[in-house]
mmCIF file of C-alpha atoms in Angstrom:
data_model
loop_
_atom_site.group_PDB
_atom_site.id
_atom_site.type_symbol
_atom_site.label_atom_id
_atom_site.label_comp_id
_atom_site.label_asym_id
_atom_site.label_seq_id
_atom_site.Cartn_x
_atom_site.Cartn_y
_atom_site.Cartn_z
ATOM 1 C CA MET A 1 287.113 -8.562 -57.255
ATOM 2 C CA GLY A 2 288.229 -8.207 -53.633
ATOM 3 C CA LEU A 3 288.683 -4.428 -53.966
ATOM 4 C CA LEU A 4 285.323 -4.129 -55.764
ATOM 5 C CA LEU A 5 283.562 -5.854 -53.041
ATOM 6 C CA LYS A 6 285.152 -3.733 -50.496
ATOM 7 C CA VAL A 7 284.037 -0.618 -52.139
ATOM 8 C CA PHE A 8 280.801 -1.941 -53.363
ATOM 9 C CA ILE A 9 279.231 -3.619 -50.347
ATOM 10 C CA PRO A 10 279.624 -0.676 -47.898
ATOM 11 C CA LEU A 11 278.095 1.877 -50.559
ATOM 12 C CA LEU A 12 275.266 -0.672 -50.942
ATOM 13 C CA GLY A 13 274.750 -1.156 -47.319
ATOM 14 C CA ALA A 14 274.560 2.559 -46.794
ATOM 15 C CA ALA A 15 271.937 3.034 -49.687
ATOM 16 C CA LEU A 16 269.746 0.268 -47.895
ATOM 17 C CA ALA A 17 270.308 1.647 -44.521
ATOM 18 C CA PHE A 18 268.949 5.043 -45.708
ATOM 19 C CA TYR A 19 266.028 3.261 -47.338
ATOM 20 C CA PHE A 20 265.112 1.310 -44.236
ATOM 21 C CA TYR A 21 265.847 3.897 -41.633
ATOM 22 C CA SER A 22 264.499 7.200 -43.355
ATOM 23 C CA ALA A 23 260.965 6.625 -42.169
ATOM 24 C CA PRO A 24 259.250 9.701 -41.329
ATOM 25 C CA GLU A 25 258.433 8.729 -37.832
ATOM 26 C CA ASN A 26 260.529 9.933 -34.999
ATOM 27 C CA PHE A 27 261.137 7.644 -31.926
ATOM 28 C CA ASN A 28 260.490 9.420 -28.733
ATOM 29 C CA GLU A 29 261.428 7.430 -25.415
ATOM 30 C CA GLU A 30 258.054 8.779 -23.980
ATOM 31 C CA MET A 31 256.343 6.350 -26.427
ATOM 32 C CA LEU A 32 257.181 3.605 -24.101
ATOM 33 C CA ARG A 33 256.270 5.384 -20.790
ATOM 34 C CA GLY A 34 253.818 3.271 -18.765
ATOM 35 C CA LYS A 35 253.788 0.591 -21.511
ATOM 36 C CA ARG A 36 253.317 -2.959 -20.244
ATOM 37 C CA VAL A 37 256.206 -5.167 -21.740
ATOM 38 C CA ILE A 38 257.194 -8.724 -21.526
ATOM 39 C CA VAL A 39 261.013 -9.358 -22.301
ATOM 40 C CA THR A 40 262.192 -13.069 -22.718
ATOM 41 C CA GLY A 41 265.807 -14.010 -22.389
ATOM 42 C CA ALA A 42 266.219 -10.932 -20.190
ATOM 43 C CA SER A 43 268.919 -12.163 -17.686
ATOM 44 C CA SER A 44 271.860 -11.409 -20.046
ATOM 45 C CA GLY A 45 273.045 -9.996 -23.342
ATOM 46 C CA ILE A 46 270.621 -8.138 -25.566
ATOM 47 C CA GLY A 47 267.635 -8.904 -23.337
ATOM 48 C CA GLU A 48 269.200 -7.568 -20.400
ATOM 49 C CA GLN A 49 270.094 -4.383 -22.234
ATOM 50 C CA MET A 50 266.561 -3.979 -23.479
ATOM 51 C CA ALA A 51 265.248 -4.372 -20.041
ATOM 52 C CA TYR A 52 267.483 -1.332 -18.871
ATOM 53 C CA HIS A 53 266.544 0.804 -21.844
ATOM 54 C CA LEU A 54 262.807 0.175 -21.141
ATOM 55 C CA ALA A 55 263.333 0.814 -17.437
ATOM 56 C CA ARG A 56 264.812 4.236 -18.238
ATOM 57 C CA MET A 57 261.801 4.911 -20.506
ATOM 58 C CA GLU A 58 259.608 4.092 -17.350
ATOM 59 C CA ALA A 59 257.819 1.189 -18.862
ATOM 60 C CA HIS A 60 256.187 -1.691 -16.724
ATOM 61 C CA LEU A 61 258.318 -4.764 -17.042
ATOM 62 C CA LEU A 62 257.881 -8.519 -16.759
ATOM 63 C CA LEU A 63 261.053 -10.334 -17.488
ATOM 64 C CA THR A 64 261.826 -14.055 -17.984
ATOM 65 C CA ALA A 65 264.922 -16.227 -18.459
ATOM 66 C CA ARG A 66 266.151 -19.503 -16.908
ATOM 67 C CA THR A 67 268.365 -18.248 -14.211
ATOM 68 C CA GLU A 68 266.477 -16.772 -11.269
ATOM 69 C CA ALA A 69 269.430 -15.150 -9.547
ATOM 70 C CA LYS A 70 270.489 -13.159 -12.604
ATOM 71 C CA LEU A 71 266.851 -12.059 -13.122
ATOM 72 C CA GLN A 72 266.730 -10.847 -9.478
ATOM 73 C CA LYS A 73 269.599 -8.602 -10.204
ATOM 74 C CA VAL A 74 268.344 -7.336 -13.463
ATOM 75 C CA VAL A 75 265.059 -6.479 -11.889
ATOM 76 C CA GLU A 76 266.777 -4.468 -9.052
ATOM 77 C CA ARG A 77 268.695 -2.637 -11.553
ATOM 78 C CA CYS A 78 265.531 -1.856 -13.608
ATOM 79 C CA LEU A 79 263.884 -0.403 -10.616
ATOM 80 C CA GLU A 80 266.954 1.819 -9.867
ATOM 81 C CA LEU A 81 266.724 3.120 -13.527
ATOM 82 C CA GLY A 82 263.294 4.223 -13.138
ATOM 83 C CA ALA A 83 261.027 1.358 -14.393
ATOM 84 C CA ALA A 84 257.490 1.926 -13.661
ATOM 85 C CA SER A 85 257.391 -1.493 -12.219
ATOM 86 C CA ALA A 86 259.510 -4.660 -12.681
ATOM 87 C CA ARG A 87 259.042 -8.251 -11.870
ATOM 88 C CA TYR A 88 260.254 -11.621 -13.034
ATOM 89 C CA ILE A 89 259.210 -15.311 -13.681
ATOM 90 C CA SER A 90 262.063 -17.845 -14.072
ATOM 91 C CA GLY A 91 261.647 -20.801 -16.232
ATOM 92 C CA SER A 92 262.937 -22.886 -19.101
ATOM 93 C CA MET A 93 261.311 -21.814 -22.342
ATOM 94 C CA ASP A 94 260.366 -25.333 -23.424
ATOM 95 C CA SER A 95 257.960 -25.471 -20.381
ATOM 96 C CA PRO A 96 254.285 -25.891 -21.965
ATOM 97 C CA SER A 97 253.077 -24.010 -18.779
ATOM 98 C CA LEU A 98 255.320 -21.002 -18.858
ATOM 99 C CA PRO A 99 253.330 -18.925 -21.602
ATOM 100 C CA GLU A 100 250.210 -19.250 -19.702
ATOM 101 C CA GLU A 101 251.977 -18.329 -16.513
ATOM 102 C CA LEU A 102 253.638 -15.229 -17.993
ATOM 103 C CA LEU A 103 250.429 -13.901 -19.548
ATOM 104 C CA SER A 104 248.381 -14.723 -16.479
ATOM 105 C CA GLU A 105 250.815 -12.480 -14.540
ATOM 106 C CA ALA A 106 250.568 -9.654 -17.078
ATOM 107 C CA GLU A 107 246.742 -9.880 -16.904
ATOM 108 C CA ASN A 108 246.450 -10.031 -13.204
ATOM 109 C CA THR A 109 249.146 -7.386 -12.391
ATOM 110 C CA TRP A 110 248.553 -4.907 -15.292
ATOM 111 C CA GLY A 111 245.186 -5.933 -16.814
ATOM 112 C CA GLY A 112 246.785 -6.249 -20.218
ATOM 113 C CA LEU A 113 249.880 -6.090 -22.381
ATOM 114 C CA ASP A 114 251.358 -3.591 -24.959
ATOM 115 C CA MET A 115 254.357 -5.276 -26.191
ATOM 116 C CA LEU A 116 255.795 -8.928 -26.224
ATOM 117 C CA ILE A 117 259.543 -8.940 -26.956
ATOM 118 C CA LEU A 118 260.569 -12.623 -28.038
ATOM 119 C CA ASN A 119 264.414 -12.742 -27.448
ATOM 120 C CA HIS A 120 265.432 -16.209 -25.726
ATOM 121 C CA ILE A 121 267.565 -18.687 -27.229
ATOM 122 C CA GLY A 122 268.668 -22.308 -26.700
ATOM 123 C CA GLN A 123 272.300 -23.376 -26.622
ATOM 124 C CA SER A 124 273.819 -24.557 -29.771
ATOM 125 C CA SER A 125 277.552 -25.031 -30.718
ATOM 126 C CA PHE A 126 278.991 -23.363 -33.636
ATOM 127 C CA SER A 127 280.421 -26.491 -35.577
ATOM 128 C CA TYR A 128 279.861 -28.917 -38.293
ATOM 129 C CA PHE A 129 276.458 -30.695 -38.022
ATOM 130 C CA SER A 130 276.899 -33.838 -36.118
ATOM 131 C CA GLY A 131 273.766 -35.610 -36.994
ATOM 132 C CA ASP A 132 272.185 -35.158 -33.712
ATOM 133 C CA VAL A 133 268.483 -34.885 -34.593
ATOM 134 C CA GLY A 134 267.460 -34.817 -30.806
ATOM 135 C CA HIS A 135 269.441 -31.697 -30.545
ATOM 136 C CA VAL A 136 267.467 -30.276 -33.496
ATOM 137 C CA ARG A 137 264.050 -31.020 -31.934
ATOM 138 C CA LYS A 138 265.246 -29.509 -28.549
ATOM 139 C CA LEU A 139 266.403 -26.513 -30.238
ATOM 140 C CA MET A 140 263.142 -26.069 -32.332
ATOM 141 C CA ASP A 141 261.188 -26.294 -29.069
ATOM 142 C CA ILE A 142 263.033 -23.387 -27.401
ATOM 143 C CA ASN A 143 263.898 -21.222 -30.340
ATOM 144 C CA PHE A 144 260.657 -21.548 -32.364
ATOM 145 C CA VAL A 145 257.884 -23.501 -30.819
ATOM 146 C CA SER A 146 257.965 -21.461 -27.530
ATOM 147 C CA TYR A 147 257.966 -18.189 -29.604
ATOM 148 C CA VAL A 148 254.791 -19.332 -31.253
ATOM 149 C CA ALA A 149 253.149 -20.435 -27.891
ATOM 150 C CA LEU A 150 253.922 -17.166 -26.287
ATOM 151 C CA ALA A 151 252.690 -15.180 -29.226
ATOM 152 C CA THR A 152 249.527 -17.136 -29.360
ATOM 153 C CA ALA A 153 248.812 -16.805 -25.602
ATOM 154 C CA ALA A 154 249.557 -12.817 -25.860
ATOM 155 C CA LEU A 155 247.489 -12.170 -29.058
ATOM 156 C CA PRO A 156 244.098 -11.566 -27.108
ATOM 157 C CA MET A 157 245.494 -8.949 -24.959
ATOM 158 C CA LEU A 158 247.655 -7.352 -27.649
ATOM 159 C CA LYS A 159 244.692 -7.233 -29.972
ATOM 160 C CA GLU A 160 242.913 -5.287 -27.294
ATOM 161 C CA SER A 161 245.640 -2.870 -26.667
ATOM 162 C CA GLU A 162 246.600 -2.670 -30.524
ATOM 163 C CA GLY A 163 250.054 -3.601 -29.405
ATOM 164 C CA SER A 164 253.290 -5.230 -30.856
ATOM 165 C CA ILE A 165 255.056 -8.326 -31.146
ATOM 166 C CA VAL A 166 259.003 -8.115 -31.441
ATOM 167 C CA VAL A 167 260.781 -11.107 -32.729
ATOM 168 C CA VAL A 168 264.538 -11.259 -32.279
ATOM 169 C CA SER A 169 266.010 -13.294 -35.027
ATOM 170 C CA SER A 170 269.272 -13.502 -36.963
ATOM 171 C CA ILE A 171 270.900 -13.098 -40.201
ATOM 172 C CA ALA A 172 271.324 -16.871 -40.062
ATOM 173 C CA GLY A 173 267.478 -17.014 -40.569
ATOM 174 C CA ARG A 174 267.849 -15.361 -43.961
ATOM 175 C CA ILE A 175 271.277 -16.548 -45.164
ATOM 176 C CA ALA A 176 272.089 -20.161 -44.380
ATOM 177 C CA GLY A 177 275.916 -20.137 -43.646
ATOM 178 C CA PRO A 178 277.949 -23.108 -42.508
ATOM 179 C CA PHE A 179 278.369 -24.485 -38.944
ATOM 180 C CA THR A 180 274.915 -23.218 -37.656
ATOM 181 C CA ALA A 181 272.472 -25.802 -39.308
ATOM 182 C CA PRO A 182 270.100 -26.444 -36.181
ATOM 183 C CA TYR A 183 270.204 -22.811 -35.046
ATOM 184 C CA SER A 184 269.777 -21.580 -38.630
ATOM 185 C CA ALA A 185 266.658 -23.877 -39.234
ATOM 186 C CA THR A 186 265.052 -22.325 -36.120
ATOM 187 C CA LYS A 187 265.503 -18.892 -37.141
ATOM 188 C CA PHE A 188 264.229 -19.620 -40.759
ATOM 189 C CA ALA A 189 261.034 -20.976 -38.907
ATOM 190 C CA LEU A 190 260.549 -17.915 -37.096
ATOM 191 C CA ASP A 191 260.657 -15.877 -40.263
ATOM 192 C CA GLY A 192 258.239 -18.140 -41.998
ATOM 193 C CA PHE A 193 255.696 -18.288 -39.252
ATOM 194 C CA PHE A 194 255.621 -14.611 -38.070
ATOM 195 C CA SER A 195 255.726 -13.239 -41.642
ATOM 196 C CA SER A 196 252.673 -15.344 -42.429
ATOM 197 C CA LEU A 197 250.786 -14.316 -39.310
ATOM 198 C CA ARG A 198 251.462 -10.732 -40.156
ATOM 199 C CA GLN A 199 249.755 -11.254 -43.278
ATOM 200 C CA GLU A 200 246.851 -12.882 -41.673
ATOM 201 C CA LEU A 201 246.485 -9.957 -39.172
ATOM 202 C CA ILE A 202 246.497 -7.489 -41.813
ATOM 203 C CA ILE A 203 243.858 -9.484 -43.768
ATOM 204 C CA GLU A 204 241.754 -9.593 -40.602
ATOM 205 C CA LYS A 205 242.460 -5.710 -40.069
ATOM 206 C CA VAL A 206 243.852 -6.651 -36.608
ATOM 207 C CA ASN A 207 246.116 -3.727 -35.478
ATOM 208 C CA VAL A 208 248.933 -5.709 -33.842
ATOM 209 C CA SER A 209 252.330 -5.096 -35.432
ATOM 210 C CA ILE A 210 255.029 -7.831 -35.775
ATOM 211 C CA THR A 211 258.594 -6.598 -36.044
ATOM 212 C CA LEU A 212 261.287 -9.076 -37.106
ATOM 213 C CA CYS A 213 264.791 -8.295 -35.989
ATOM 214 C CA ILE A 214 267.547 -9.541 -38.285
ATOM 215 C CA LEU A 215 270.818 -9.299 -36.316
ATOM 216 C CA GLY A 216 274.436 -9.758 -37.217
ATOM 217 C CA TYR A 217 277.373 -10.526 -34.881
ATOM 218 C CA ILE A 218 276.592 -8.840 -31.681
ATOM 219 C CA ASN A 219 279.086 -8.597 -28.488
ATOM 220 C CA THR A 220 276.969 -10.698 -26.192
ATOM 221 C CA GLU A 221 278.996 -12.806 -24.073
ATOM 222 C CA SER A 222 277.420 -16.135 -25.526
ATOM 223 C CA ALA A 223 278.113 -15.137 -29.131
ATOM 224 C CA VAL A 224 281.687 -13.976 -28.697
ATOM 225 C CA ARG A 225 282.434 -17.139 -26.702
ATOM 226 C CA ALA A 226 280.892 -19.234 -29.435
ATOM 227 C CA VAL A 227 282.358 -17.824 -32.709
ATOM 228 C CA SER A 228 285.159 -15.371 -31.782
ATOM 229 C CA HIS A 229 287.717 -18.049 -32.627
ATOM 230 C CA VAL A 230 286.139 -18.565 -36.209
ATOM 231 C CA ILE A 231 284.814 -15.019 -37.129
ATOM 232 C CA PRO A 232 287.504 -12.408 -37.165
ATOM 233 C CA ASP A 233 285.093 -9.324 -37.317
ATOM 234 C CA THR A 234 284.359 -7.015 -34.598
ATOM 235 C CA PRO A 235 281.018 -7.674 -33.115
ATOM 236 C CA ALA A 236 278.588 -4.706 -32.833
ATOM 237 C CA PRO A 237 277.578 -3.389 -29.406
ATOM 238 C CA LYS A 238 274.720 -5.004 -27.786
ATOM 239 C CA GLU A 239 273.575 -1.863 -26.103
ATOM 240 C CA GLU A 240 272.893 -0.041 -29.216
ATOM 241 C CA CYS A 241 271.476 -3.134 -30.760
ATOM 242 C CA ALA A 242 269.112 -3.266 -27.935
ATOM 243 C CA LEU A 243 267.833 0.271 -28.325
ATOM 244 C CA GLU A 244 267.366 -0.270 -32.057
ATOM 245 C CA ILE A 245 265.186 -3.170 -31.536
ATOM 246 C CA ILE A 246 262.991 -1.242 -28.993
ATOM 247 C CA ARG A 247 262.749 1.674 -31.457
ATOM 248 C CA GLY A 248 261.758 -0.619 -34.161
ATOM 249 C CA GLY A 249 259.049 -2.160 -32.113
ATOM 250 C CA ALA A 250 257.772 1.220 -30.781
ATOM 251 C CA LEU A 251 257.709 2.654 -34.482
ATOM 252 C CA ARG A 252 255.985 -0.747 -35.595
ATOM 253 C CA TRP A 253 258.564 -1.371 -38.363
ATOM 254 C CA ARG A 254 258.255 -4.440 -40.339
ATOM 255 C CA GLU A 255 262.038 -5.264 -39.813
ATOM 256 C CA VAL A 256 265.033 -4.141 -37.908
ATOM 257 C CA HIS A 257 268.460 -4.916 -39.645
ATOM 258 C CA TYR A 258 271.356 -4.407 -37.042
ATOM 259 C CA PRO A 259 274.160 -3.546 -37.907
ATOM 260 C CA PRO A 260 272.122 -1.819 -40.735
ATOM 261 C CA ARG A 261 274.584 -1.654 -43.491
ATOM 262 C CA THR A 262 276.166 -5.071 -42.961
ATOM 263 C CA VAL A 263 272.918 -6.987 -42.773
ATOM 264 C CA SER A 264 270.942 -4.985 -45.508
ATOM 265 C CA SER A 265 273.798 -5.371 -47.855
ATOM 266 C CA MET A 266 274.087 -9.074 -47.326
ATOM 267 C CA LEU A 267 270.442 -9.561 -47.803
ATOM 268 C CA LEU A 268 270.437 -7.724 -51.164
ATOM 269 C CA LEU A 269 273.547 -9.562 -52.345
ATOM 270 C CA ARG A 270 271.828 -12.834 -51.528
ATOM 271 C CA SER A 271 268.911 -11.800 -53.932
ATOM 272 C CA PHE A 272 271.029 -11.087 -57.033
ATOM 273 C CA ALA A 273 274.436 -12.863 -56.368
ATOM 274 C CA PRO A 274 273.724 -15.802 -53.856
ATOM 275 C CA GLU A 275 276.787 -18.078 -54.938
ATOM 276 C CA LEU A 276 279.050 -14.990 -54.647
ATOM 277 C CA LEU A 277 277.387 -14.329 -51.167
ATOM 278 C CA ASP A 278 278.077 -18.045 -50.137
ATOM 279 C CA SER A 279 281.700 -17.764 -51.341
ATOM 280 C CA ILE A 280 282.235 -14.541 -49.332
ATOM 281 C CA VAL A 281 280.642 -15.970 -46.173
ATOM 282 C CA ARG A 282 282.703 -19.199 -46.344
ATOM 283 C CA GLY A 283 285.916 -17.286 -46.989
ATOM 284 C CA SER A 284 285.402 -14.990 -44.011
ATOM 285 C CA TYR A 285 285.623 -17.972 -41.524
ATOM 286 C CA ARG A 286 288.775 -19.424 -39.926
ATOM 287 C CA VAL A 287 287.620 -22.828 -40.893
ATOM 288 C CA GLU A 288 290.665 -24.623 -39.423
ATOM 289 C CA ASN A 289 289.272 -23.566 -35.876
ATOM 290 C CA VAL A 290 286.005 -25.175 -36.433
ATOM 291 C CA ARG A 291 285.593 -28.194 -34.250
ATOM 292 C CA ARG A 292 283.746 -31.498 -35.316
ATOM 293 C CA THR A 293 281.410 -32.788 -32.500
#
C-alpha cells in the first residue's frame, strides 16, 4: 500500500495540476501595472513577498499589518523595487475601525481599488485542543470576521472597478487534520463565506472575482517555527507561492492550489477515500513531539 501511494499520489497530483493550471489565459506582469492593491499581513512571510512582486509589477500598494516598524521597511523596499506608490497603515485586524480606515485611505488616495488581498492571520499553537473557547473566538475575529469586514467595506469600490478579492486560506480549511482545531475552523469558515458570496455575485451579474488560495506547508518563518518539529516535509518556497497567488488573482481563477500537485491530490483523495487520507495525514506527523497546552 505504501509503495502504491508513493506512485499514485504524485501521478494524480500531476494530472490535477495540469487540469487546474492549463487554462488558456497567459499571465503578464503588465496586467498589474498601475493597479491599486491592498495587501493585509504584509510585514512578513507570504504577504511581504506578494508586496515585493507587486512592486516589481509597478502596482500602487497599501499595506497593513500589526508591526509598524516592519511595515516601514517593506514599504521602503517596495519603492526601491519600482512600486507606482506604496504606503501603509498599521493596526490589529480585530479592530472594528481598521477596515473603514483602509478603504477610506484607498478612496482618498487612489479614488478606488482594483484588488483586495486578504492574507493576515492570528497566532495559534500547533497542539492538542486545550478547550480554550476564548482563543477560538479571538482567532475567529482575526482569521475570519475581519476578512468579511474588509471584503464588505471594499465591495463598492471593487464593483466599480470590476476588481478582485483574493482570499489566502489553507489546506486546513478543506482537510481537518489534528492539532489545528481553532485554526482549521477559521479557514473552513472562509471557504464557506466566500464561496457563497461568489455565487451571489454571479447571480447578481456583479463582475468581481473571488479567488480562494488553498496553501500547503510554506517556508514562512512563523509556519516553520510552529510545525517543523512535527511535520518532516520540506516546505515550499514563499516567494513562488506569493507569485502564484498574484497570478491566480490577476487571472481571476476560482482557486489557487499551492504546491499544486500536493494540494490537488490531497483534495481529490479526500473525495473518494477520506478515511485513507486521514490515516496518511496522522501517520505523517511526529506525534511524540506535539505538546499539550
